Structure formats: structure tokens, C-alpha cells
Amino acid sequence: MSCAPRLAAIGLMLLPGMGFPAAEPIRLRITVLGSNPVTTITVGDRPVQAIVDTGGGGAVTLSKELIDSVRGVRLPETRVSNDAFGRASINYLYRVPRATIGGQDFKDLTVLQALDHPPGSGPAVPNAIGRELLAKYFVVVDYAGGSITLWPPETRNTSCGRRTPIKMESAENDARLAVGEFDLQAGRIRLLFDTGAQYSILPETLADQLHLGTITRGQTRFYQAEKFSAAGQALGPLEFVVLPATPPAGAQGFLGVNFFARHVVCLDYRRKEIRIANAAVPGP
């Protein structure tokens, strides 16, 4: 089983042209493609697919071919990023004239150039909407309902009910990485809510440290968390793949597609709270 490399960018930057979230929600219709939630955005006049990635760096990531097609302007700055395995890369920055996301126009948008990946090892599509845009909103992730909705940040949305919220524990290097504390039978761990992760992941070092009872299928280890809860709310069972992963500082693992398929997740970045509800339609 492979885990596609994905960005966990280091550092913060201001994004010209971003502005403040509009009063109306941005509704992104999604399909799960290659284990990632994919929506359609328009860059210039071109409709393209993009992953909605709560763990991804930047506001928007675009392929070099797409950037060139809309005459994007190269900026002098670069961005250093690490993937899920701790491998560092240099990302080039460009400014593109216009992108339309969920019907809202973003002008003079600073974007990351997508990294090149060997065939079969990268994400489902090269373009992505990342956390620097998403964290400006109240984000409701509903895979079963086929949508990710970006509400104004002051929203008190009840899509996830009124259960006790999970405190949003930001990763040490970036307040826009949403991390929550979860209880396993073996102890408490901190997991990143990452729609860019192709499965829920625990690092090999953590699994060995906690003496987790893993099983091996093929050449890959898995851990079945029968007890899995947060803020007194039972959320399991949940299966994790065990890989030589390196989560961002402040997190110990990743929540991926098999978690989001079964739960509606509300990310309230302004109040630093996360609420979770069962999905209306069970995931696979």
C-alpha cells in the first residue's frame, strides 16, 4: 500500500488578493478520487479538478502547465515543505490573475507550483485547495453528502450537532493545521485532520512505542483501534495503516479518508474547536 506524498508546509505567508471571506458560504461539490476529495475550480477560464486538502500547504496549488496557461508571474520567494515522510522540497510561488472557487472569485492569487511526482506515486490530481485558504472559514467536511462547505468564520453551524467539541490543538509550526487529541486503549494521541491523507496513518515509531497489536497484510502493517474516542465521544473502531511517516510537529498521526467517510467534521478555526457527527450515509 502506498501513501502519496503530500505537503506539510513550514512557515506562514500573507496572500495578496485573498480578502476576507464572503458572507455567503462557498459550497464545494466533491467526489472521492484516488482517496482524496476532489472538486472543480476555474483558473482563468479553465475548469480543472483540485483536491480539497485541510493538511496541504498554501492557499491553492496548481500544476506548472496550468500556471503557464494563465500567464502566472513567478515570485522571488520560495516555500520549503515536508511531505508525510519528512522529505523536504522547494516549492516555487506564482501569482495568477484569477481563480474561481465555489462561485467566488479570488484575484491576484498567490499559488504554489505543484511538485512533480513519479508516475503512480503522486496525488489523484496535481491541483489543490490548501489550509491557508480553508482556515479562513468555518469548514464542514461531509464526504457522505458529497460536499465540503466553507462558511463565514463567525458561523455557529450545527451540521455536527451540539456535542462537546474537541479542542483544536494546532501543530507547533502552523496554527492552521487542525490537530485533535484522541484516546486509544494504549493511551492518548494527537492526530491531524487531513483530507489529503489517503488513509488514517500512524508512524511505525509510535506504534512500536505504544506496543500496538498490529497485523500484516502483504508487506504493510495495520492497527485496528477498537477503542477510539475524543471528548467523551466514541468514534471507532478505526483502522490505521502503519508507515514510516513523519507528521508535522505537534501531531502524532493522520486522520484520512476512512475516517472522513464515516463522519461529518466541522472545523471551527476561529474558536479553535472541532465537532464530529456520524455521517448520514455510512462510508465503505
Short mmCIF file of C-alpha atoms in Angstrom, two decimals:
data_model
loop_
_atom_site.label_atom_id
_atom_site.label_comp_id
_atom_site.label_asym_id
_atom_site.label_seq_id
_atom_site.Cartn_x
_atom_site.Cartn_y
_atom_site.Cartn_z
CA MET A 1 0.00 0.00 0.00
CA SER A 2 1.37 3.39 -0.91
CA CYS A 3 0.84 6.77 0.68
CA ALA A 4 1.06 9.62 -1.82
CA PRO A 5 3.48 12.39 -0.82
CA ARG A 6 1.68 15.50 0.34
CA LEU A 7 2.64 18.93 1.61
CA ALA A 8 3.07 19.90 5.24
CA ALA A 9 4.46 23.38 4.63
CA ILE A 10 6.64 25.21 7.10
CA GLY A 11 6.06 28.89 7.85
CA LEU A 12 3.33 31.43 7.19
CA MET A 13 2.76 33.94 4.42
CA LEU A 14 0.22 36.62 3.52
CA LEU A 15 -1.72 36.04 0.33
CA PRO A 16 -2.46 39.13 -1.79
CA GLY A 17 -5.93 39.12 -3.28
CA MET A 18 -7.37 36.71 -0.72
CA GLY A 19 -9.52 39.30 1.05
CA PHE A 20 -11.96 38.41 3.81
CA PRO A 21 -14.47 35.55 3.46
CA ALA A 22 -17.75 36.50 1.82
CA ALA A 23 -20.99 36.46 3.79
CA GLU A 24 -22.38 33.60 1.71
CA PRO A 25 -21.00 30.08 2.11
CA ILE A 26 -18.78 28.55 -0.57
CA ARG A 27 -20.23 25.13 -1.38
CA LEU A 28 -17.79 22.71 -3.00
CA ARG A 29 -19.30 19.59 -4.52
CA ILE A 30 -16.81 16.76 -4.14
CA THR A 31 -16.17 13.29 -5.43
CA VAL A 32 -13.63 10.98 -3.81
CA LEU A 33 -10.97 10.28 -6.41
CA GLY A 34 -7.91 8.24 -5.52
CA SER A 35 -8.99 8.51 -1.83
CA ASN A 36 -8.98 12.33 -1.98
CA PRO A 37 -11.95 14.75 -2.09
CA VAL A 38 -11.84 16.45 -5.49
CA THR A 39 -13.84 19.48 -6.61
CA THR A 40 -13.87 21.62 -9.76
CA ILE A 41 -12.44 25.14 -9.75
CA THR A 42 -11.83 27.57 -12.59
CA VAL A 43 -8.39 29.10 -13.15
CA GLY A 44 -8.59 31.89 -15.70
CA ASP A 45 -11.22 30.40 -17.99
CA ARG A 46 -10.18 26.75 -17.49
CA PRO A 47 -12.22 24.40 -15.30
CA VAL A 48 -9.87 21.96 -13.54
CA GLN A 49 -10.08 19.41 -10.75
CA ALA A 50 -8.50 20.22 -7.37
CA ILE A 51 -8.14 18.29 -4.12
CA VAL A 52 -9.61 19.99 -1.03
CA ASP A 53 -6.73 19.38 1.39
CA THR A 54 -7.03 20.50 5.02
CA GLY A 55 -3.42 19.44 5.60
CA GLY A 56 -1.98 20.85 2.38
CA GLY A 57 0.25 23.89 2.22
CA GLY A 58 -0.55 27.23 0.62
CA ALA A 59 -3.91 28.62 -0.39
CA VAL A 60 -4.02 27.00 -3.83
CA THR A 61 -1.56 24.65 -5.56
CA LEU A 62 -1.55 24.44 -9.36
CA SER A 63 0.36 22.47 -11.97
CA LYS A 64 3.12 24.30 -13.84
CA GLU A 65 1.27 23.71 -17.12
CA LEU A 66 -1.85 25.38 -15.72
CA ILE A 67 0.11 28.30 -14.27
CA ASP A 68 1.80 28.89 -17.61
CA SER A 69 -1.51 28.69 -19.50
CA VAL A 70 -2.91 31.65 -17.49
CA ARG A 71 0.39 33.57 -17.65
CA GLY A 72 1.22 33.28 -13.99
CA VAL A 73 4.05 35.51 -12.77
CA ARG A 74 6.93 33.91 -10.89
CA LEU A 75 7.59 35.47 -7.46
CA PRO A 76 11.05 35.73 -5.86
CA GLU A 77 10.01 33.84 -2.72
CA THR A 78 10.10 30.06 -2.35
CA ARG A 79 8.49 27.78 0.20
CA VAL A 80 10.17 24.86 1.99
CA SER A 81 7.78 21.98 2.65
CA ASN A 82 7.93 18.47 4.07
CA ASP A 83 5.83 15.54 2.87
CA ALA A 84 4.26 12.90 5.14
CA PHE A 85 7.58 11.05 5.26
CA GLY A 86 9.63 14.07 6.31
CA ARG A 87 11.22 14.64 2.89
CA ALA A 88 11.90 18.31 2.20
CA SER A 89 11.12 20.04 -1.11
CA ILE A 90 11.35 23.56 -2.52
CA ASN A 91 8.07 24.98 -3.84
CA TYR A 92 8.03 27.92 -6.27
CA LEU A 93 5.46 30.68 -5.86
CA TYR A 94 3.49 32.39 -8.62
CA ARG A 95 0.75 34.98 -8.88
CA VAL A 96 -2.18 34.15 -11.16
CA PRO A 97 -4.75 36.75 -12.25
CA ARG A 98 -7.92 34.95 -11.22
CA ALA A 99 -9.34 31.73 -9.81
CA THR A 100 -12.98 30.94 -9.11
CA ILE A 101 -13.71 28.57 -6.24
CA GLY A 102 -17.27 27.61 -5.44
CA GLY A 103 -18.54 30.60 -7.41
CA GLN A 104 -16.34 33.13 -5.59
CA ASP A 105 -13.60 34.99 -7.46
CA PHE A 106 -10.10 35.32 -6.00
CA LYS A 107 -7.96 37.84 -7.87
CA ASP A 108 -4.17 38.16 -7.98
CA LEU A 109 -3.90 34.90 -6.07
CA THR A 110 -0.53 33.66 -4.82
CA VAL A 111 -0.24 29.95 -5.58
CA LEU A 112 2.25 27.15 -5.09
CA GLN A 113 3.59 25.25 -8.07
CA ALA A 114 2.71 21.57 -7.70
CA LEU A 115 5.62 19.20 -7.20
CA ASP A 116 6.49 16.62 -9.84
CA HIS A 117 5.94 13.01 -8.74
CA PRO A 118 6.96 9.74 -10.36
CA PRO A 119 4.04 8.10 -12.21
CA GLY A 120 1.63 6.44 -9.79
CA SER A 121 3.13 7.98 -6.64
CA GLY A 122 1.51 11.40 -6.54
CA PRO A 123 -1.96 12.66 -5.61
CA ALA A 124 -5.01 11.98 -7.78
CA VAL A 125 -4.70 15.43 -9.42
CA PRO A 126 -1.87 18.00 -9.08
CA ASN A 127 -4.07 20.98 -8.14
CA ALA A 128 -5.28 21.57 -4.58
CA ILE A 129 -7.02 23.99 -2.24
CA GLY A 130 -4.88 24.17 0.91
CA ARG A 131 -5.18 25.20 4.52
CA GLU A 132 -4.18 28.86 4.08
CA LEU A 133 -7.48 29.41 2.29
CA LEU A 134 -9.58 26.84 4.21
CA ALA A 135 -8.59 28.14 7.66
CA LYS A 136 -10.22 31.50 6.88
CA TYR A 137 -13.60 29.76 7.09
CA PHE A 138 -15.78 27.53 9.23
CA VAL A 139 -15.28 24.28 7.28
CA VAL A 140 -17.85 21.45 7.17
CA VAL A 141 -16.42 18.25 5.66
CA ASP A 142 -19.17 15.84 4.58
CA TYR A 143 -17.85 13.09 2.31
CA ALA A 144 -21.07 11.06 2.53
CA GLY A 145 -23.10 14.11 1.49
CA GLY A 146 -20.65 14.87 -1.34
CA SER A 147 -19.67 18.35 -0.15
CA ILE A 148 -17.17 20.49 1.70
CA THR A 149 -18.71 23.84 2.67
CA LEU A 150 -16.78 26.97 3.64
CA TRP A 151 -18.95 29.11 5.90
CA PRO A 152 -18.06 32.62 7.16
CA PRO A 153 -15.73 32.25 10.17
CA GLU A 154 -18.23 33.68 12.67
CA THR A 155 -20.76 30.95 11.81
CA ARG A 156 -22.13 28.80 14.62
CA ASN A 157 -23.13 25.95 12.36
CA THR A 158 -24.98 22.96 13.77
CA SER A 159 -24.11 20.49 11.00
CA CYS A 160 -22.14 18.47 13.55
CA GLY A 161 -24.69 18.79 16.37
CA ARG A 162 -24.11 20.19 19.82
CA ARG A 163 -21.89 17.50 21.24
CA THR A 164 -18.90 18.52 23.34
CA PRO A 165 -16.30 19.97 20.96
CA ILE A 166 -12.76 18.69 20.63
CA LYS A 167 -10.19 21.38 21.32
CA MET A 168 -8.27 22.23 18.17
CA GLU A 169 -4.63 21.70 19.06
CA SER A 170 -2.68 23.46 16.34
CA ALA A 171 0.57 21.98 15.12
CA GLU A 172 3.56 23.81 16.57
CA ASN A 173 4.72 25.41 13.32
CA ASP A 174 1.32 26.33 11.86
CA ALA A 175 -1.90 27.33 13.63
CA ARG A 176 -3.86 26.33 10.52
CA LEU A 177 -3.12 22.63 10.90
CA ALA A 178 -6.10 21.20 12.82
CA VAL A 179 -4.98 18.65 15.41
CA GLY A 180 -7.16 16.90 17.99
CA GLU A 181 -6.49 14.60 20.95
CA PHE A 182 -7.90 11.08 20.77
CA ASP A 183 -7.96 8.18 23.20
CA LEU A 184 -6.85 4.68 22.27
CA GLN A 185 -6.74 1.73 24.61
CA ALA A 186 -2.96 2.23 24.67
CA GLY A 187 -3.14 5.94 25.55
CA ARG A 188 -3.84 9.42 24.21
CA ILE A 189 -2.51 10.59 20.84
CA ARG A 190 -2.71 13.76 18.72
CA LEU A 191 -3.97 13.36 15.15
CA LEU A 192 -4.08 15.79 12.23
CA PHE A 193 -7.43 16.13 10.41
CA ASP A 194 -6.04 15.69 6.91
CA THR A 195 -8.36 15.32 3.90
CA GLY A 196 -5.19 14.97 1.81
CA ALA A 197 -4.25 11.71 3.57
CA GLN A 198 -5.18 8.62 1.56
CA TYR A 199 -5.81 6.63 4.76
CA SER A 200 -5.52 7.17 8.51
CA ILE A 201 -1.84 6.78 9.36
CA LEU A 202 0.26 6.06 12.44
CA PRO A 203 4.07 6.24 12.29
CA GLU A 204 5.96 3.00 12.86
CA THR A 205 7.89 4.58 15.73
CA LEU A 206 4.65 5.47 17.58
CA ALA A 207 3.09 2.04 17.01
CA ASP A 208 6.21 0.38 18.43
CA GLN A 209 6.45 2.83 21.33
CA LEU A 210 2.83 2.13 22.35
CA HIS A 211 3.24 -1.63 21.75
CA LEU A 212 0.20 -1.63 19.49
CA GLY A 213 -1.01 -5.03 18.34
CA THR A 214 -0.60 -4.69 14.57
CA ILE A 215 -1.38 -7.15 11.82
CA THR A 216 0.41 -7.51 8.49
CA ARG A 217 -1.34 -7.73 5.15
CA GLY A 218 1.11 -8.23 2.32
CA GLN A 219 4.10 -6.19 3.43
CA THR A 220 2.12 -3.47 5.22
CA ARG A 221 1.23 -3.25 8.90
CA PHE A 222 -2.20 -2.14 10.14
CA TYR A 223 -3.63 -1.31 13.55
CA GLN A 224 -7.32 -1.73 14.37
CA ALA A 225 -8.30 0.76 17.09
CA GLU A 226 -11.37 -0.84 18.66
CA LYS A 227 -11.43 1.89 21.31
CA PHE A 228 -11.20 5.26 19.62
CA SER A 229 -12.77 8.36 21.16
CA ALA A 230 -12.38 12.10 21.74
CA ALA A 231 -14.02 14.46 24.27
CA GLY A 232 -16.00 11.52 25.62
CA GLN A 233 -17.44 10.66 22.18
CA ALA A 234 -16.93 7.14 20.78
CA LEU A 235 -15.72 7.39 17.18
CA GLY A 236 -14.41 3.93 16.44
CA PRO A 237 -13.47 1.41 15.53
CA LEU A 238 -10.92 2.86 13.13
CA GLU A 239 -8.15 1.18 11.17
CA PHE A 240 -4.76 2.83 10.71
CA VAL A 241 -2.02 1.93 8.27
CA VAL A 242 1.40 1.89 9.97
CA LEU A 243 4.08 3.58 7.88
CA PRO A 244 7.50 5.27 8.30
CA ALA A 245 5.63 8.60 8.36
CA THR A 246 6.72 11.91 9.89
CA PRO A 247 3.73 14.04 10.97
CA PRO A 248 4.18 17.80 11.40
CA ALA A 249 5.41 18.97 14.80
CA GLY A 250 2.60 18.77 17.33
CA ALA A 251 0.83 15.83 15.66
CA GLN A 252 1.49 12.11 16.02
CA GLY A 253 -0.52 10.75 13.11
CA PHE A 254 -3.10 11.49 10.42
CA LEU A 255 -6.87 11.04 10.06
CA GLY A 256 -7.61 10.23 6.43
CA VAL A 257 -10.30 9.10 4.04
CA ASN A 258 -11.56 6.11 6.05
CA PHE A 259 -12.34 8.44 8.98
CA PHE A 260 -13.99 11.21 6.94
CA ALA A 261 -16.12 8.67 5.04
CA ARG A 262 -17.96 7.83 8.28
CA HIS A 263 -18.11 11.22 9.98
CA VAL A 264 -19.13 14.80 9.27
CA VAL A 265 -16.39 17.07 10.63
CA CYS A 266 -16.80 20.76 11.48
CA LEU A 267 -13.52 22.70 11.74
CA ASP A 268 -14.04 25.98 13.62
CA TYR A 269 -10.65 27.67 13.20
CA ARG A 270 -11.77 30.93 14.83
CA ARG A 271 -12.89 29.31 18.10
CA LYS A 272 -10.28 26.52 17.90
CA GLU A 273 -12.95 23.82 18.15
CA ILE A 274 -13.78 20.66 16.21
CA ARG A 275 -17.14 18.91 16.25
CA ILE A 276 -17.82 15.48 14.80
CA ALA A 277 -21.09 13.77 13.88
CA ASN A 278 -21.83 10.40 12.32
CA ALA A 279 -22.29 10.57 8.56
CA ALA A 280 -25.84 10.26 7.28
CA VAL A 281 -24.73 7.53 4.89
CA PRO A 282 -22.06 5.04 6.12
CA GLY A 283 -18.84 5.04 4.22
CA PRO A 284 -17.31 1.93 2.63
#
